[in-house]
Short mmCIF file of C-alpha atoms in Angstrom, two decimals:
data_model
loop_
_atom_site.label_atom_id
_atom_site.label_comp_id
_atom_site.label_asym_id
_atom_site.label_seq_id
_atom_site.Cartn_x
_atom_site.Cartn_y
_atom_site.Cartn_z
CA MET H 1 115.24 75.04 121.93
CA GLU H 2 114.88 78.09 124.15
CA TYR H 3 113.22 81.30 123.02
CA SER H 4 114.75 84.00 125.23
CA ASN H 5 113.54 87.57 125.36
CA LEU H 6 115.67 89.94 123.31
CA ASP H 7 116.56 92.25 126.18
CA LYS H 8 118.01 89.30 128.10
CA ALA H 9 120.22 88.11 125.26
CA LYS H 10 123.91 88.57 126.09
CA ALA H 11 124.76 89.65 122.55
CA PHE H 12 121.99 92.24 122.55
CA ILE H 13 123.30 93.74 125.79
CA GLU H 14 126.75 93.90 124.22
CA LEU H 15 125.28 95.40 121.04
CA SER H 16 123.57 98.21 122.95
CA LYS H 17 126.92 99.35 124.31
CA GLN H 18 128.62 99.67 120.92
CA LYS H 19 128.92 102.91 118.98
CA PRO H 20 127.13 103.01 115.61
CA PHE H 21 129.22 103.15 112.46
CA ASP H 22 129.22 106.69 111.00
CA VAL H 23 127.96 106.45 107.42
CA ARG H 24 128.67 110.15 106.89
CA THR H 25 132.41 109.51 106.72
CA GLY H 26 132.61 105.74 106.42
CA LEU H 27 130.74 105.15 103.18
CA THR H 28 133.60 104.36 100.77
CA LYS H 29 134.07 102.49 97.50
CA ASP H 30 135.89 99.70 99.34
CA ARG H 31 133.08 99.34 101.87
CA ILE H 32 130.47 99.12 99.11
CA GLY H 33 132.41 96.24 97.56
CA ARG H 34 132.70 94.40 100.90
CA THR H 35 129.07 94.64 101.96
CA MET H 36 127.22 92.83 99.19
CA ILE H 37 125.40 89.53 99.68
CA PRO H 38 123.96 87.54 96.74
CA GLN H 39 120.38 86.54 97.56
CA GLY H 40 119.45 84.17 94.73
CA GLY H 41 117.31 84.91 91.70
CA GLY H 42 119.91 87.42 90.50
CA LEU H 43 119.21 89.65 93.53
CA THR H 44 121.96 91.21 95.68
CA TYR H 45 121.67 92.90 99.08
CA SER H 46 124.00 95.75 100.10
CA TYR H 47 124.24 97.18 103.61
CA ALA H 48 127.11 99.62 102.88
CA ALA H 49 125.08 102.65 104.01
CA MET H 50 123.86 101.02 107.23
CA PRO H 51 125.41 102.12 110.59
CA VAL H 52 127.14 98.79 111.27
CA ASP H 53 130.87 98.05 111.25
CA ASP H 54 132.77 94.77 111.59
CA ALA H 55 132.51 94.83 115.39
CA ILE H 56 128.74 95.28 115.30
CA ILE H 57 128.37 92.59 112.64
CA THR H 58 130.38 90.20 114.82
CA THR H 59 127.97 90.91 117.67
CA LEU H 60 124.97 90.49 115.39
CA GLN H 61 126.37 87.08 114.45
CA LYS H 62 126.58 86.23 118.16
CA LEU H 63 122.95 87.32 118.56
CA ALA H 64 121.81 85.12 115.68
CA ASP H 65 123.73 82.18 117.11
CA GLU H 66 122.51 82.79 120.65
CA GLN H 67 118.89 83.01 119.51
CA GLU H 68 119.37 79.93 117.26
CA VAL H 69 117.51 81.56 114.39
CA ILE H 70 118.71 79.12 111.72
CA GLU H 71 117.81 76.15 113.92
CA LYS H 72 114.34 77.65 114.37
CA TYR H 73 114.03 78.12 110.61
CA LYS H 74 114.98 74.48 110.04
CA SER H 75 112.45 73.45 112.67
CA LEU H 76 109.78 75.47 110.87
CA LEU H 77 110.65 73.75 107.59
CA LYS H 78 110.22 70.34 109.21
CA GLY H 79 106.64 71.14 110.18
CA THR H 80 107.15 71.87 113.87
CA VAL H 81 104.25 73.78 115.41
CA ILE H 82 105.64 77.33 115.33
CA ASN H 83 102.32 79.20 115.51
CA LEU H 84 101.55 78.36 119.14
CA THR H 85 98.46 80.53 119.57
CA GLU H 86 96.66 78.67 116.78
CA ASN H 87 98.54 75.37 117.28
CA ARG H 88 99.66 75.30 113.65
CA SER H 89 102.74 74.58 111.60
CA VAL H 90 103.97 77.25 109.15
CA LEU H 91 104.47 75.84 105.66
CA HIS H 92 104.43 78.63 103.08
CA GLN H 93 107.88 77.60 101.79
CA LEU H 94 106.27 74.37 100.56
CA THR H 95 104.06 76.36 98.19
CA ARG H 96 107.16 76.94 96.03
CA GLY H 97 106.76 73.30 94.93
CA GLN H 98 110.18 72.27 96.28
CA VAL H 99 111.19 70.99 99.72
CA LEU H 100 114.03 72.24 101.89
CA ALA H 101 113.75 69.60 104.61
CA ASP H 102 112.53 66.08 105.22
CA LYS H 103 109.01 65.09 104.22
CA VAL H 104 106.41 67.05 106.21
CA VAL H 105 103.46 64.82 107.15
CA ILE H 106 100.57 66.32 109.13
CA ASP H 107 97.41 64.36 109.93
CA GLY H 108 98.52 61.70 107.49
CA THR H 109 99.00 64.12 104.59
CA ASP H 110 102.34 64.69 102.87
CA LYS H 111 102.17 68.48 102.65
CA GLY H 112 104.94 68.77 100.07
CA ALA H 113 103.10 66.37 97.75
CA PHE H 114 99.84 68.20 98.46
CA TYR H 115 101.18 71.52 97.19
CA THR H 116 102.94 69.89 94.26
CA GLU H 117 99.58 68.40 93.24
CA GLU H 118 97.91 71.79 93.60
CA LEU H 119 100.53 73.31 91.30
CA ALA H 120 99.78 70.62 88.72
CA LYS H 121 96.07 71.49 88.97
CA ILE H 122 96.86 75.19 88.51
CA GLN H 123 99.04 74.45 85.50
CA ASP H 124 96.40 72.27 83.83
CA PHE H 125 93.59 74.74 84.48
CA SER H 126 95.52 77.85 83.44
CA GLU H 127 96.72 76.26 80.21
CA LYS H 128 93.15 75.34 79.31
CA VAL H 129 91.94 78.85 80.12
CA ARG H 130 94.68 80.46 78.03
CA SER H 131 94.13 78.09 75.09
CA GLY H 132 90.36 78.61 75.10
CA THR H 133 89.63 74.99 76.01
CA ILE H 134 87.88 76.25 79.13
CA THR H 135 85.50 79.08 78.26
CA GLY H 136 82.75 81.11 79.83
CA SER H 137 79.12 80.03 79.84
CA THR H 138 78.45 81.52 76.40
CA GLY H 139 81.42 79.81 74.76
CA LYS H 140 83.69 82.84 74.57
CA ALA H 141 87.33 82.56 75.66
CA PHE H 142 88.35 84.35 78.84
CA THR H 143 90.34 87.54 78.30
CA THR H 144 90.30 88.87 81.88
CA VAL H 145 90.78 87.38 85.33
CA CYS H 146 89.34 89.24 88.32
CA GLN H 147 90.45 88.38 91.85
CA ILE H 148 87.96 88.84 94.69
CA GLY H 149 89.75 88.87 98.03
CA ILE H 150 91.04 91.13 100.76
CA GLY H 151 94.27 91.52 102.75
CA GLY H 152 96.69 88.76 101.85
CA SER H 153 94.26 87.52 99.22
CA ASP H 154 94.65 90.82 97.38
CA LEU H 155 97.79 92.77 98.25
CA GLY H 156 100.42 90.18 97.35
CA PRO H 157 98.81 88.87 94.14
CA ARG H 158 98.02 92.41 92.99
CA ALA H 159 101.61 93.56 93.65
CA LEU H 160 103.04 90.56 91.77
CA TYR H 161 100.68 91.01 88.82
CA ILE H 162 101.62 94.67 88.41
CA ALA H 163 105.30 93.80 88.79
CA LEU H 164 105.21 91.16 86.02
CA ASP H 165 102.87 92.79 83.52
CA GLY H 166 105.56 94.95 81.90
CA TRP H 167 108.13 92.15 81.78
CA CYS H 168 105.68 89.79 80.05
CA LYS H 169 104.65 92.39 77.50
CA GLY H 170 108.28 93.28 76.87
CA LYS H 171 109.04 89.59 76.19
CA GLY H 172 105.98 89.13 73.96
CA VAL H 173 104.23 86.78 76.40
CA LYS H 174 100.52 86.39 75.77
CA THR H 175 98.74 88.11 78.65
CA LEU H 176 95.22 88.20 80.00
CA ASN H 177 94.10 91.37 81.72
CA ALA H 178 93.63 91.31 85.49
CA ALA H 179 91.31 93.22 87.79
CA PHE H 180 90.88 93.19 91.56
CA ILE H 181 87.94 93.70 93.90
CA SER H 182 88.93 93.91 97.56
CA ASN H 183 87.18 96.71 99.44
CA VAL H 184 83.69 96.00 100.78
CA ASP H 185 82.89 99.56 99.70
CA PRO H 186 80.37 98.88 96.88
CA ASP H 187 81.85 101.69 94.82
CA ASP H 188 85.03 99.60 94.43
CA GLY H 189 83.21 96.59 93.03
CA ALA H 190 80.89 98.68 90.87
CA ALA H 191 83.76 100.63 89.30
CA VAL H 192 85.73 97.48 88.48
CA LEU H 193 82.75 95.59 87.09
CA ALA H 194 81.74 98.54 84.90
CA GLY H 195 84.92 98.02 82.90
CA LEU H 196 84.62 94.25 82.42
CA ASP H 197 83.03 92.11 79.72
CA VAL H 198 80.94 89.63 81.73
CA GLU H 199 81.14 86.97 79.00
CA THR H 200 84.94 86.90 78.93
CA THR H 201 85.83 87.44 82.61
CA LEU H 202 86.88 84.68 85.00
CA PHE H 203 86.45 85.55 88.68
CA ILE H 204 88.78 84.05 91.30
CA LEU H 205 87.20 84.08 94.75
CA VAL H 206 89.86 83.82 97.47
CA SER H 207 89.05 83.06 101.11
CA LYS H 208 90.88 80.39 103.10
CA SER H 209 88.10 80.03 105.65
CA GLY H 210 85.31 80.57 103.16
CA THR H 211 83.67 82.86 105.72
CA THR H 212 85.42 86.24 105.23
CA LEU H 213 82.51 88.68 105.38
CA GLU H 214 83.92 91.29 102.99
CA THR H 215 84.85 88.67 100.38
CA LEU H 216 81.54 86.82 100.53
CA THR H 217 79.67 90.13 100.33
CA ASN H 218 81.66 91.02 97.23
CA GLN H 219 81.03 87.56 95.75
CA ASN H 220 77.28 88.08 95.98
CA PHE H 221 77.65 91.64 94.71
CA VAL H 222 79.55 90.35 91.67
CA ILE H 223 77.08 87.53 90.94
CA GLU H 224 74.11 89.86 91.16
CA THR H 225 75.76 92.61 89.08
CA ILE H 226 77.06 90.41 86.23
CA THR H 227 73.74 88.55 86.07
CA GLN H 228 71.87 91.84 85.75
CA THR H 229 74.36 93.06 83.14
CA ALA H 230 73.97 89.91 81.05
CA ARG H 231 70.19 90.16 81.25
CA ALA H 232 70.22 93.87 80.31
CA LYS H 233 72.40 93.10 77.26
CA GLY H 234 70.19 90.22 76.19
CA ILE H 235 72.98 87.64 76.55
CA SER H 236 71.37 84.22 76.42
CA GLY H 237 72.77 81.20 78.25
CA PHE H 238 74.82 83.25 80.67
CA ASP H 239 75.56 81.37 83.90
CA PRO H 240 77.68 83.20 86.53
CA ARG H 241 78.68 79.90 88.15
CA LYS H 242 80.77 79.00 85.10
CA HIS H 243 82.70 82.23 85.51
CA MET H 244 83.87 81.70 89.08
CA VAL H 245 86.53 79.52 90.72
CA ALA H 246 87.69 79.58 94.33
CA VAL H 247 90.95 79.31 96.23
CA THR H 248 90.10 78.08 99.71
CA SER H 249 90.70 75.30 102.21
CA ASN H 250 89.19 71.90 101.44
CA THR H 251 87.07 72.11 104.60
CA SER H 252 85.55 75.54 103.91
CA PRO H 253 81.98 76.12 102.67
CA LEU H 254 83.40 77.38 99.36
CA ALA H 255 84.97 74.01 98.61
CA SER H 256 81.56 72.55 97.76
CA SER H 257 79.69 75.74 96.85
CA PRO H 258 77.28 75.43 93.90
CA ASP H 259 78.30 78.97 92.87
CA ILE H 260 81.79 77.97 91.68
CA VAL H 261 82.97 75.72 88.89
CA LYS H 262 86.29 74.64 90.43
CA ALA H 263 88.21 74.96 93.71
CA PHE H 264 91.94 75.12 94.38
CA PHE H 265 93.12 74.38 97.88
CA MET H 266 95.42 75.73 100.57
CA ASP H 267 95.22 75.06 104.30
CA ASP H 268 95.51 76.64 107.72
CA PHE H 269 99.30 76.30 107.68
CA ILE H 270 99.58 79.10 105.07
CA GLY H 271 98.98 82.62 106.40
CA GLY H 272 97.23 84.98 104.01
CA ARG H 273 100.13 87.44 103.83
CA TYR H 274 102.48 84.52 103.07
CA SER H 275 100.20 82.97 100.45
CA SER H 276 101.23 84.69 97.21
CA THR H 277 103.13 81.62 95.97
CA SER H 278 100.17 79.33 96.70
CA GLY H 279 97.00 79.15 94.64
CA VAL H 280 96.12 82.58 96.05
CA GLY H 281 98.59 84.17 93.64
CA GLY H 282 99.20 81.17 91.42
CA VAL H 283 95.80 80.86 89.74
CA LEU H 284 95.70 84.55 88.85
CA LEU H 285 99.31 84.80 87.66
CA SER H 286 99.22 81.50 85.73
CA CYS H 287 96.04 82.47 83.91
CA ALA H 288 97.28 86.00 83.22
CA PHE H 289 100.86 85.21 82.18
CA GLY H 290 101.16 81.44 81.83
CA PHE H 291 102.26 78.82 84.32
CA ASP H 292 105.89 79.01 83.16
CA VAL H 293 106.12 82.61 84.36
CA PHE H 294 104.64 81.66 87.72
CA ARG H 295 107.05 78.73 87.92
CA GLN H 296 109.96 81.17 87.55
CA VAL H 297 108.59 83.19 90.48
CA LEU H 298 108.54 80.00 92.56
CA ASP H 299 112.10 79.13 91.53
CA GLY H 300 113.37 82.55 92.62
CA ALA H 301 111.57 82.25 95.94
CA HIS H 302 113.03 78.78 96.48
CA GLU H 303 116.55 80.08 95.80
CA ALA H 304 116.05 82.79 98.43
CA ASP H 305 114.63 80.25 100.90
CA THR H 306 117.70 78.08 100.36
CA ALA H 307 120.10 81.02 100.80
CA ALA H 308 118.35 81.85 104.09
CA LEU H 309 119.64 78.58 105.60
CA GLU H 310 123.22 79.93 105.68
CA THR H 311 124.51 80.34 109.26
CA ASP H 312 127.14 82.98 108.36
CA ILE H 313 125.18 86.23 108.36
CA THR H 314 127.59 87.83 105.88
CA LYS H 315 126.35 85.24 103.38
CA ASN H 316 122.66 85.34 104.35
CA ALA H 317 120.96 88.47 103.00
CA SER H 318 117.56 88.08 104.65
CA LEU H 319 119.10 87.30 108.06
CA MET H 320 121.53 90.21 107.81
CA ASP H 321 118.63 92.47 106.85
CA ALA H 322 116.64 91.23 109.85
CA LEU H 323 119.52 91.65 112.31
CA ILE H 324 120.28 95.18 111.12
CA SER H 325 116.56 95.98 111.35
CA ILE H 326 116.58 94.75 114.97
CA TYR H 327 119.62 96.96 115.65
CA LEU H 328 117.90 100.00 114.14
CA ARG H 329 114.67 99.39 116.04
CA ASN H 330 115.88 98.24 119.44
CA VAL H 331 119.29 99.90 119.86
CA LEU H 332 118.97 103.10 117.81
CA ASN H 333 115.21 103.33 118.53
CA TYR H 334 114.02 104.22 115.02
CA PRO H 335 110.22 103.68 114.89
CA VAL H 336 109.62 103.95 111.12
CA THR H 337 111.09 102.29 108.02
CA ALA H 338 110.60 103.37 104.40
CA ILE H 339 110.66 100.89 101.51
CA LEU H 340 111.43 102.74 98.29
CA PRO H 341 111.52 100.80 94.99
CA TYR H 342 112.98 102.66 92.02
CA SER H 343 110.71 100.77 89.64
CA GLN H 344 107.15 101.68 88.72
CA ALA H 345 106.48 97.96 88.32
CA LEU H 346 106.75 97.67 92.12
CA LEU H 347 104.02 100.26 92.60
CA ARG H 348 102.05 98.10 95.06
CA PHE H 349 104.94 96.13 96.54
CA PRO H 350 105.40 98.45 99.56
CA ALA H 351 101.70 97.98 100.42
CA HIS H 352 102.16 94.21 100.41
CA LEU H 353 105.30 94.49 102.56
CA GLN H 354 103.45 96.82 104.91
CA GLN H 355 100.92 94.08 105.63
CA LEU H 356 103.55 91.34 105.70
CA ALA H 357 105.67 93.10 108.34
CA MET H 358 103.13 94.98 110.42
CA GLU H 359 100.54 92.20 110.61
CA SER H 360 103.21 89.62 111.37
CA ASN H 361 105.34 91.43 113.92
CA GLY H 362 103.12 94.16 115.32
CA LYS H 363 102.87 92.29 118.64
CA HIS H 364 103.14 93.25 122.32
CA VAL H 365 103.43 89.78 123.86
CA ASN H 366 105.87 86.94 123.23
CA ARG H 367 105.11 83.49 121.83
CA PHE H 368 103.78 82.39 125.20
CA GLY H 369 101.48 85.36 125.75
CA LYS H 370 103.79 87.19 128.16
CA PRO H 371 104.26 90.98 127.84
CA ILE H 372 107.55 92.10 126.33
CA SER H 373 109.58 95.12 127.37
CA TYR H 374 111.02 96.18 124.01
CA ALA H 375 109.75 97.62 120.76
CA THR H 376 108.74 95.35 117.91
CA GLU H 377 107.82 96.11 114.27
CA PRO H 378 108.37 99.67 113.04
CA VAL H 379 105.77 101.42 110.92
CA ILE H 380 106.33 100.56 107.25
CA PHE H 381 105.48 102.84 104.34
CA GLY H 382 106.73 103.40 100.82
CA GLU H 383 106.26 104.76 97.33
CA PRO H 384 108.19 104.27 94.08
CA GLY H 385 111.01 106.63 93.23
CA THR H 386 111.31 109.18 91.80
CA ASN H 387 107.75 110.19 92.75
CA GLY H 388 108.55 109.99 96.45
CA GLN H 389 111.44 112.41 96.01
CA HIS H 390 108.92 115.12 95.22
CA SER H 391 106.75 114.44 98.28
CA PHE H 392 107.96 112.90 101.56
CA TYR H 393 111.73 112.85 100.92
CA GLN H 394 111.86 116.34 102.43
CA LEU H 395 111.13 114.81 105.82
CA LEU H 396 113.53 111.92 105.21
CA HIS H 397 116.37 114.33 104.47
CA GLN H 398 115.74 117.14 106.95
CA GLY H 399 113.08 115.95 109.39
CA THR H 400 113.74 115.63 113.11
CA ASP H 401 113.56 111.82 113.01
CA ILE H 402 115.88 109.46 111.17
CA VAL H 403 113.90 107.04 109.02
CA PRO H 404 115.92 104.02 107.83
CA ILE H 405 115.34 103.23 104.16
CA LYS H 406 115.28 100.04 102.11
CA PHE H 407 115.94 100.92 98.48
CA ILE H 408 115.20 98.53 95.59
CA GLY H 409 116.57 99.12 92.09
CA PHE H 410 117.32 97.56 88.70
CA LYS H 411 119.82 98.39 85.98
CA GLN H 412 117.38 97.72 83.13
CA ASN H 413 113.73 98.58 82.63
CA GLN H 414 111.19 95.92 81.66
CA LEU H 415 109.60 97.07 78.41
CA GLY H 416 112.85 97.97 76.67
CA LYS H 417 111.45 101.32 75.51
CA ASP H 418 113.34 104.47 76.46
CA ILE H 419 114.50 107.84 75.22
CA THR H 420 117.79 109.72 75.42
CA ILE H 421 117.59 113.33 76.61
CA LYS H 422 120.69 115.41 77.38
CA GLY H 423 122.99 112.44 76.95
CA SER H 424 121.23 109.89 79.17
CA THR H 425 118.22 107.60 78.98
CA SER H 426 115.25 107.74 81.33
CA GLN H 427 116.39 104.49 82.98
CA GLN H 428 119.87 105.94 83.51
CA LYS H 429 118.28 109.00 85.11
CA LEU H 430 116.21 106.74 87.38
CA CYS H 431 119.30 104.79 88.50
CA ALA H 432 121.28 108.00 88.92
CA ASN H 433 118.61 109.34 91.26
CA LEU H 434 118.69 106.13 93.29
CA CYS H 435 122.48 106.23 93.69
CA ALA H 436 122.44 109.94 94.50
CA GLN H 437 119.79 109.50 97.19
CA ILE H 438 121.77 106.78 99.00
CA VAL H 439 124.83 109.02 99.12
CA ALA H 440 122.88 112.18 99.96
CA PHE H 441 121.11 110.52 102.88
CA ALA H 442 124.38 109.13 104.20
CA ARG H 443 126.77 112.05 103.74
CA GLY H 444 124.48 115.05 103.98
CA LYS H 445 125.77 118.52 103.05
CA ASP H 446 127.22 121.43 104.99
CA ASP H 447 125.89 124.91 104.23
CA GLU H 448 125.94 128.28 105.95
CA ASP H 449 122.23 128.58 105.26
CA PRO H 450 120.50 126.30 107.83
CA ASN H 451 117.65 125.70 105.39
CA LYS H 452 120.16 124.10 103.04
CA GLN H 453 121.96 122.16 105.77
CA PHE H 454 121.69 118.36 105.57
CA GLU H 455 122.93 116.53 108.66
CA GLY H 456 123.38 113.21 106.87
CA GLY H 457 123.77 110.02 108.86
CA ARG H 458 120.53 108.78 107.33
CA CYS H 459 121.00 105.04 106.81
CA SER H 460 119.80 102.82 103.99
CA SER H 461 120.20 99.40 102.41
CA LEU H 462 119.86 98.39 98.77
CA LEU H 463 118.40 95.34 97.04
CA PHE H 464 119.33 95.38 93.36
CA ALA H 465 119.44 93.23 90.23
CA GLN H 466 120.05 93.51 86.51
CA ALA H 467 116.30 93.55 85.81
CA LEU H 468 112.98 92.79 87.49
CA THR H 469 112.29 89.32 86.08
CA PRO H 470 109.83 86.73 87.42
CA LYS H 471 112.68 84.86 89.12
CA THR H 472 114.09 88.04 90.68
CA LEU H 473 110.60 88.99 91.86
CA GLY H 474 110.23 85.62 93.56
CA ALA H 475 113.54 86.07 95.32
CA LEU H 476 112.56 89.60 96.37
CA LEU H 477 109.27 88.34 97.79
CA ALA H 478 110.93 85.52 99.74
CA HIS H 479 113.70 87.82 100.99
CA PHE H 480 111.18 89.93 102.86
CA GLU H 481 109.12 86.93 104.00
CA ASN H 482 112.27 85.43 105.51
CA GLU H 483 113.41 88.73 106.98
CA VAL H 484 110.08 89.08 108.80
CA MET H 485 110.33 85.47 110.01
CA PHE H 486 113.86 86.02 111.37
CA GLU H 487 112.79 89.23 113.12
CA GLY H 488 110.00 87.31 114.82
CA PHE H 489 112.46 84.68 116.02
CA LEU H 490 114.75 87.39 117.41
CA TRP H 491 111.89 89.20 119.14
CA ASN H 492 110.49 85.87 120.39
CA ILE H 493 107.03 86.68 119.04
CA ASN H 494 104.57 84.76 116.88
CA SER H 495 104.84 86.19 113.35
CA PHE H 496 102.08 83.94 112.04
CA ASP H 497 98.86 84.94 113.80
CA GLN H 498 96.95 88.24 113.58
CA GLU H 499 94.58 88.66 116.49
CA GLY H 500 94.74 92.42 116.02
CA VAL H 501 92.71 92.02 112.84
CA GLN H 502 89.85 90.25 114.59
CA LEU H 503 88.57 92.76 117.16
CA GLY H 504 87.36 95.33 114.63
CA LYS H 505 85.62 92.59 112.62
CA LYS H 506 83.74 91.40 115.69
CA LEU H 507 82.63 94.90 116.63
CA ALA H 508 81.50 95.57 113.05
CA THR H 509 79.30 92.48 113.27
CA LYS H 510 77.96 93.80 116.58
CA VAL H 511 77.07 97.10 114.89
CA LEU H 512 75.23 95.24 112.12
CA ASN H 513 73.31 93.35 114.80
CA GLY H 514 72.14 96.55 116.49
CA CYS H 515 75.14 97.04 118.82
CA GLU H 516 73.60 94.68 121.41
CA GLY H 517 73.45 97.13 124.33
CA ASP H 518 76.78 98.85 123.69
CA GLU H 519 75.77 102.51 123.94
CA VAL H 520 79.15 103.95 122.91
CA LEU H 521 79.31 101.73 119.82
CA LYS H 522 75.72 102.65 119.00
CA ALA H 523 76.52 106.37 119.30
CA TYR H 524 79.05 106.04 116.51
CA ALA H 525 76.83 103.72 114.51
CA ASP H 526 74.02 106.28 114.66
CA LEU H 527 76.25 108.74 112.81
CA PHE H 528 75.89 106.55 109.73
#
């Protein structure tokens, strides 16, 4: 299977010669109805306001076929070594607990069975925590779970927890509170710990390697702080080790650490930013909301993974999204993309997607280490609507650069509480704003006053559903994971390593060791 460079692909050359579809005049009711793709999990993708017509879509199909993206996806699912720089397979789809291909056996281990067994461990443990069968060292039931991790060990799980909290409360699901410690800044840990009851908090330490400096520093900070707190309050019998579990690899130092009571396992075939449906997110979410809720997330993700196998791009939402993103980046040369959820529950979802996309595809060489001559991942940013409308939307509407937008919206809110003012509910106002923004960006507005002139032609897509449920959330998560994967295939880059993260870590260690003869580094270090 050949991995050709994008700029040499025949379909891409053809694509670059085609005129973009004009969304200012072409966005019609009929087009909206013809440009929807069911994603699974109740989620639907619409590209009506994107600058692509039937001719461009036909060429995008040729590009997908020429680059054999579905064949590469199937190869990934079978356990083929996709991550060449680290000589690893890529198996995060297996963390959903269901297989999409033949049995994947690596080093004698059936990886599908491995992750199914881990899910069973998570279910058993979380049910015992929630029932009070497993308690803290002083016999009190856990009421809070606190995740200690950074990057993919924090952003995804935190985003999913916030997204599900309202739904669970609206459905009357028993919930445990959740807290997160990620930044090595001691003020972060101190502020979080100040609000926790040490007797009723379970800490989840997440580090695949077991050697992440920030996470291990925070682990020791937590142990020391909660021990001091228990002593200051005169709590007898308090043992911090009975308040801490780990999610790590079975070969890491944490797997046998005397400071934890139990370990859940992942392995090197699961990248941190792709790990939310593994124990990295599963232990936290199952303890906080119950394993059944987490299982629904997995089911939605699996449905999206299955839908991503479709070869017809008009029936494959994540592939269509990826191909249009390639068109926007490499033909229309747009360097930034905004992800704008019209749901406060998705407050931290753009931050997770920022890491997912920019850490995966922010690369300047291809899979074989050769320089590439075209742009890769755009800058990703986002904020929930309608807050964003009152800050950066000014630039999106009237700035000198066109910023493609990915909107996310839901017909219903999660908690079921609302109020009617001037004939409409708050949720109706939220949805009205979302619809209005799509049209306003596309069509613009003529005005004699140049300050009130809107050029339009600002493109956007929409992912929408009836409500943000656990299953829909899982599908939403997998949609973007698969989109990023497909983009990597099309760019012929490795979406599953992150060497750009390592250099700063190494230099920070050098600073802590006295800079070791590096005068420039020491000059900065001396400032602090």
